[in-house]
XYZ file of C-alpha atoms in Angstrom:
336
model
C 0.000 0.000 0.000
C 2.757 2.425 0.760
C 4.451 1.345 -2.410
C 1.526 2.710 -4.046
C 1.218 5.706 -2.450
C 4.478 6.736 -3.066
C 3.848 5.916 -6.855
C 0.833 8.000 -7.066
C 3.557 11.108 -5.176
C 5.911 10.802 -7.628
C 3.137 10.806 -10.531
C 1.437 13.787 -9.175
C 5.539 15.498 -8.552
C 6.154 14.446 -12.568
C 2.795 16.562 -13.542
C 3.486 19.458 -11.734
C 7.371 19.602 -12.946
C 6.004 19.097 -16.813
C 3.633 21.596 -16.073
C 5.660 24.116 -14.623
C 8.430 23.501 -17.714
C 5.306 24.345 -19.920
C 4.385 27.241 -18.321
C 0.812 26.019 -17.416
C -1.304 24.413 -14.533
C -2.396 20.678 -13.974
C -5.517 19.447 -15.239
C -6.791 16.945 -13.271
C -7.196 13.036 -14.880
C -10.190 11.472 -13.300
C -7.367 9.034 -11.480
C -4.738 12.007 -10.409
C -7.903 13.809 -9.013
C -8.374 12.249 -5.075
C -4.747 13.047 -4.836
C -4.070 16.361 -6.214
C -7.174 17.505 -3.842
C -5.820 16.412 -0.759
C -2.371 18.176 -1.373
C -4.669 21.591 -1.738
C -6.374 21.058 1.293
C -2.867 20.807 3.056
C -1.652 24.153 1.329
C 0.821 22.397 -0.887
C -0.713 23.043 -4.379
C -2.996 26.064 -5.101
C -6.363 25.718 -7.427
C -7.334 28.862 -9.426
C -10.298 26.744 -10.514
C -12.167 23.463 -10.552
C -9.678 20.377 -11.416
C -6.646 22.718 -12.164
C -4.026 22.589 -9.845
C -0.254 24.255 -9.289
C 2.250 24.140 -6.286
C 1.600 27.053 -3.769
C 5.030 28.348 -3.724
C 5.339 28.555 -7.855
C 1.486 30.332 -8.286
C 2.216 32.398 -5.480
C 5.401 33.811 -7.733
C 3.835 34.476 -10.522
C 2.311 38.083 -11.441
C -1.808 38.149 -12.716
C -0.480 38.078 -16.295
C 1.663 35.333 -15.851
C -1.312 33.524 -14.007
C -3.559 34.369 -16.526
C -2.029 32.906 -19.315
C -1.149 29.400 -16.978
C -4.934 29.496 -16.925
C -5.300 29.568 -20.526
C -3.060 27.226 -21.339
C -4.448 24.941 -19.129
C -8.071 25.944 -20.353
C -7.079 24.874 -24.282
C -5.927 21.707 -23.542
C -8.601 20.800 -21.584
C -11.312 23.068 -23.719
C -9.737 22.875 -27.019
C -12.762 24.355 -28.955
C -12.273 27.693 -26.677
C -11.187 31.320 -28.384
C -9.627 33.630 -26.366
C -10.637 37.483 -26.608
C -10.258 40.661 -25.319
C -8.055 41.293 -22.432
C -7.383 37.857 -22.174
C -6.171 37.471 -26.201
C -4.149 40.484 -25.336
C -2.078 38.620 -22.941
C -1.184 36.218 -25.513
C -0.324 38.948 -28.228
C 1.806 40.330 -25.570
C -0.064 43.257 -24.933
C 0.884 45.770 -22.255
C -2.806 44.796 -20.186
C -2.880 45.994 -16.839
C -3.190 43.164 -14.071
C -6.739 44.417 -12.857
C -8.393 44.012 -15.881
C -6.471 40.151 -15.974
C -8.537 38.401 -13.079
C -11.014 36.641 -15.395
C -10.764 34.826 -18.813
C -12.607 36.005 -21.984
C -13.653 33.921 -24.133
C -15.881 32.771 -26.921
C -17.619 29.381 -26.697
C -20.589 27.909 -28.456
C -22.106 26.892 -25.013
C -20.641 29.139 -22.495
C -19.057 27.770 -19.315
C -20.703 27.905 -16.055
C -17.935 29.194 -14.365
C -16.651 31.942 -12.028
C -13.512 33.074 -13.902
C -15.026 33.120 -17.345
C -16.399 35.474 -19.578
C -18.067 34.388 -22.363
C -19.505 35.204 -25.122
C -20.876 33.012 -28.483
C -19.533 33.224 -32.083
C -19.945 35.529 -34.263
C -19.342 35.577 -38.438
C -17.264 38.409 -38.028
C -14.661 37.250 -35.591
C -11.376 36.609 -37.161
C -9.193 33.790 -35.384
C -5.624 33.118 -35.231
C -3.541 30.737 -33.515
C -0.472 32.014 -31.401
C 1.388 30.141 -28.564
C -0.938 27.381 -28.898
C -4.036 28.957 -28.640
C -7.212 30.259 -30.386
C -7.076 33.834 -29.936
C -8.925 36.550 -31.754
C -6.649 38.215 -34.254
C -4.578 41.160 -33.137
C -6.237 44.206 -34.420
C -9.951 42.511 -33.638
C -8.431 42.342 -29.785
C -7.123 45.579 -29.423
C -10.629 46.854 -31.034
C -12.345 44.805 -28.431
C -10.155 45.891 -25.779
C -10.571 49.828 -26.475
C -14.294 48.886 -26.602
C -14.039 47.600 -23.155
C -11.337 49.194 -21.321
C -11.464 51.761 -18.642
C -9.200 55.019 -20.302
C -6.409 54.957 -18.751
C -6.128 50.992 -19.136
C -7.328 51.292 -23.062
C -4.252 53.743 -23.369
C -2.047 51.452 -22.164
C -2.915 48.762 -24.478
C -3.647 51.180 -27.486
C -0.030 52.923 -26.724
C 1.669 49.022 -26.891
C -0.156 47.983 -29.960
C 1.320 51.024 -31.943
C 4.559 50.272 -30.015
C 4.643 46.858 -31.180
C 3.554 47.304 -34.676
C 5.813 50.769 -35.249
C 2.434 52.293 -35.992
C 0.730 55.604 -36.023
C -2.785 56.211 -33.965
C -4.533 57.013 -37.657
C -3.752 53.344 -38.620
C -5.319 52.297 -35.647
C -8.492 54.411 -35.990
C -8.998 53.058 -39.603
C -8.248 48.931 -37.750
C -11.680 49.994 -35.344
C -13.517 49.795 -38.574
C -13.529 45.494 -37.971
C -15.379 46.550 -34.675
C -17.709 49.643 -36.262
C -20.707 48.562 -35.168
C -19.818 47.355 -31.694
C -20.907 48.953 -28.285
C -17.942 51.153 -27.048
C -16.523 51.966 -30.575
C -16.732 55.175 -30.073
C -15.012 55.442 -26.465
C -12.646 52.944 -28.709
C -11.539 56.091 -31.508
C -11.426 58.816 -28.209
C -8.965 56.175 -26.283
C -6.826 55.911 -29.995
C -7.342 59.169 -30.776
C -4.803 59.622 -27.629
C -2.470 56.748 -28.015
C 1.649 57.195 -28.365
C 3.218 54.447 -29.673
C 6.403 55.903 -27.999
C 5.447 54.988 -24.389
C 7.770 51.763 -23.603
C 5.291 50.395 -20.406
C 1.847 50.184 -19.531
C 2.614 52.616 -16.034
C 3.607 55.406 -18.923
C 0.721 55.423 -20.730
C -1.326 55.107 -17.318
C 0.234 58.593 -16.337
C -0.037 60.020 -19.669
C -3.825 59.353 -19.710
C -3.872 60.857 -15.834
C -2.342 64.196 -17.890
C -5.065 63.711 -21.049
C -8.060 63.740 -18.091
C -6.924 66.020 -15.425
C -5.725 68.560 -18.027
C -1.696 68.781 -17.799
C 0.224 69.444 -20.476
C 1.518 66.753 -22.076
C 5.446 65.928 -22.241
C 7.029 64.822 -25.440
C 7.916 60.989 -24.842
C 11.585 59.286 -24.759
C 13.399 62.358 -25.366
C 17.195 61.670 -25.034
C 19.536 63.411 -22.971
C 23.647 63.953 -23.304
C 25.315 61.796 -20.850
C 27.838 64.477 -19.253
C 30.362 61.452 -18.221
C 29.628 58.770 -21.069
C 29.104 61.053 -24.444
C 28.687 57.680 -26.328
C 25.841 56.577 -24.269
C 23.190 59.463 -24.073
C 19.946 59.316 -21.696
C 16.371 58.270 -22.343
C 14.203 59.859 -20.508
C 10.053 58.766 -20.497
C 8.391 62.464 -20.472
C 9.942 66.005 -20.845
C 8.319 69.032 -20.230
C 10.092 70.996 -22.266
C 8.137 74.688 -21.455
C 8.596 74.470 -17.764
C 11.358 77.297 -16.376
C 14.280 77.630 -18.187
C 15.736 74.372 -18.390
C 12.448 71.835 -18.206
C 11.675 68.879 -16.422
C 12.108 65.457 -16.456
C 9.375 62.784 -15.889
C 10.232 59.072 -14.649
C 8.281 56.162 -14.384
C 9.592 53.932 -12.073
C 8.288 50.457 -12.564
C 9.100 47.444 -10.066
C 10.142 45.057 -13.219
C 13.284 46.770 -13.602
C 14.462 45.495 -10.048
C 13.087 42.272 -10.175
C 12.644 40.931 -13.486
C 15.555 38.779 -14.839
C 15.768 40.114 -18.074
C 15.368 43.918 -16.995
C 18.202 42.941 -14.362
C 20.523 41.799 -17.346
C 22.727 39.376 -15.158
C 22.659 42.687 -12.137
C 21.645 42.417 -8.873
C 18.705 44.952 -7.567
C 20.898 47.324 -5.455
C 23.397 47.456 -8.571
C 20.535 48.891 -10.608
C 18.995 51.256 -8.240
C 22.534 52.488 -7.763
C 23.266 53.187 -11.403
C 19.592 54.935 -11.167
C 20.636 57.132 -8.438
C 23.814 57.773 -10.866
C 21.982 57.880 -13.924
C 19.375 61.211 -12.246
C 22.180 62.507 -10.148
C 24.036 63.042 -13.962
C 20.473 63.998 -15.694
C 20.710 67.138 -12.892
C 24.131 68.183 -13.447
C 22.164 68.959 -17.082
C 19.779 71.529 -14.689
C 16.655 69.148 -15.522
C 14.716 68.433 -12.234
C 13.487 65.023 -12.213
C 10.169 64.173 -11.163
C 9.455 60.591 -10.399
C 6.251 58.591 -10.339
C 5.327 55.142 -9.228
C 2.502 52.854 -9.433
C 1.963 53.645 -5.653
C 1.067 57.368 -7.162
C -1.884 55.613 -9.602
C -3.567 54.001 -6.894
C -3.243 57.744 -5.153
C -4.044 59.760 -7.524
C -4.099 62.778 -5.232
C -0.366 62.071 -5.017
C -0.176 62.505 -8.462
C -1.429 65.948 -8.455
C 0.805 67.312 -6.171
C 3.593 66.471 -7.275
C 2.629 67.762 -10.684
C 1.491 71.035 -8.839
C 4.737 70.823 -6.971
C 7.200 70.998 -10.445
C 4.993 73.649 -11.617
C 3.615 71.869 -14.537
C 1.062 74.010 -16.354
C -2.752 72.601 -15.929
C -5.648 74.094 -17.948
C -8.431 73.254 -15.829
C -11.329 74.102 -18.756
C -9.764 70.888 -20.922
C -9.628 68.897 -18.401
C -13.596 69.664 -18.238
C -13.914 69.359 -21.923
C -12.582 66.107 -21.814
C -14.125 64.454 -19.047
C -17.461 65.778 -21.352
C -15.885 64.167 -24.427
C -15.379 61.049 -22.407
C -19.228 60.960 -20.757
C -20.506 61.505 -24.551
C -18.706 58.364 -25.865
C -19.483 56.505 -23.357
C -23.275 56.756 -24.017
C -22.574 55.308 -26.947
């Protein structure tokens, strides 16, 4: 008997290594399934949803993007018929979606699943399909469409921004793409969000400020504007936002995003303190230019009081009659 049981262990340890190697979650066999449950209700192995399982410490490291698309893997091979969409189609294009709008799968089914982290929707004659990474996804200009459709602002500008930035696009070749989604609820919030978008912002937390700007009436900073570096000539400065207007010299805008400390290819073979040291070097030389730097965080979206006074604090010009004509732009469209 303990023979067996230690066979079953080392079945259920070979499922979740291969699964882990594939970057996915363990569906459950109808044999593997007595098991698998009785490791969860232990805490060993967390389950994101009915007969899918992972080990607590590995789900618990991933980010909601990177559990997302576990999910969906796991979801295809079990649901093979399945098309992803939206938000969820945007993970696999490798879209810049922010993690809240990741906590649920979209997809399309002919009989919609029953369950708590779907969203589904059925077929239609004018989705177009394609098959990336494995999956059934809609195709990429159908799910940024959908997404700008669906997407709070300053999340549709994030996604919007990355789609131009991944395609080395303009915003007037995206507004002629909504035309595959012309007749869809939110098309028009769809052409005000890409109306806005910048294919120069490099991150999702750039385009999230940016659209803070665009709604509360800021002016807006040219984006990725380089710099001389006063002790490396050969190497000269990116910066994400420059106001170029403010005082004699301008300021400097920084978003500082966790992945660059903790990510492993951000980190390029560096630990975290040697990067936030060359940061502290890399602003302490963008000064000796006489360019204040203002920094923002994703702390500072959550707060976005915090935002607005340290805008207020550089002295960056607001113009408080746009702001209200586009919060009245943004009401109009989304009546529509």
């Amino acid at each position: 008997m303990g023979g067996l049981h230690a066979s079953v262990q080392r079945r259920i340890d070979a499922l979740l290594d291969d699964a882990e190697a594939s970057r996915t979650i363990v569906v459950a066999s109808h044999g593997d399934a007595d098991a698998l449950k009785r490791r969860a209700s232990r805490g060993q192995l967390a389950s994101p949803a009915e007969n899918l399982y992972a080990r607590d410490a590995y789900w618990s490291g991933l980010d909601p993007a990177e559990r997302a698309l576990h999910l969906m893997r796991a979801e295809a091979s079990r649901h093979p018929t399945w098309r992803f969409r939206s938000y969820s189609a945007a993970l696999v294009w490798g879209l810049d979606v922010p993690h809240a709008l990741v906590g649920a799968l979209h997809i399309i089914a002919d009989r919609p699943p029953n369950a708590p982290h779907c969203r589904a929707r059925r077929p239609s004659s004018r989705d177009d399909y394609a098959l990336r990474d494995g999956m059934n996804v809609t195709s990429f200009w159908q799910t940024v469409a959908e997404c700008l459709c669906e997407a709070p602002f300053s999340y549709g500008l994030a996604i919007a921004d990355s789609a131009l930035h991944m395609r080395g696009t303009t915003n007037e070749e995206l507004l002629d793409r909504l035309s595959i989604a012309a007749d869809r609820t939110g098309i028009a919030q769809a052409r005000l969000i890409a109306s806005c978008a910048d294919g120069r912002a490099e991150n999702g937390g750039e385009s999230r400020v940016r659209a803070y700007l665009i709604a509360q009436g800021y002016q807006i900073p040219e984006l990725q504007v380089e710099f001389p570096n006063p002790t490396d000539p050969a190497h000269p400065y990116r910066v994400d936002f420059f106001w170029g207007l403010i005082g004699p010299r301008g300021t400097i805008g920084e978003f500082d995003g966790m992945g660059k400390y903790r990510d492993p290819q951000l980190l390029n073979g560096r630990t975290t303190i040697e990067v936030l040291v060359a940061e502290r070097q890399r602003e302490s030389r963008l000064t000796l230019l006489g360019h204040p730097v203002l920094r923002f965080t994703y702390q500072d979206l959550l707060h976005p009081i915090r935002l607005s006074r340290a805008l207020e604090s550089a002295g960056i010009p607001r113009d408080h009659v746009e702001a209200r004509r586009w919060h009245d732009a943004w009401d109009q469209v989304k009546r529509h």
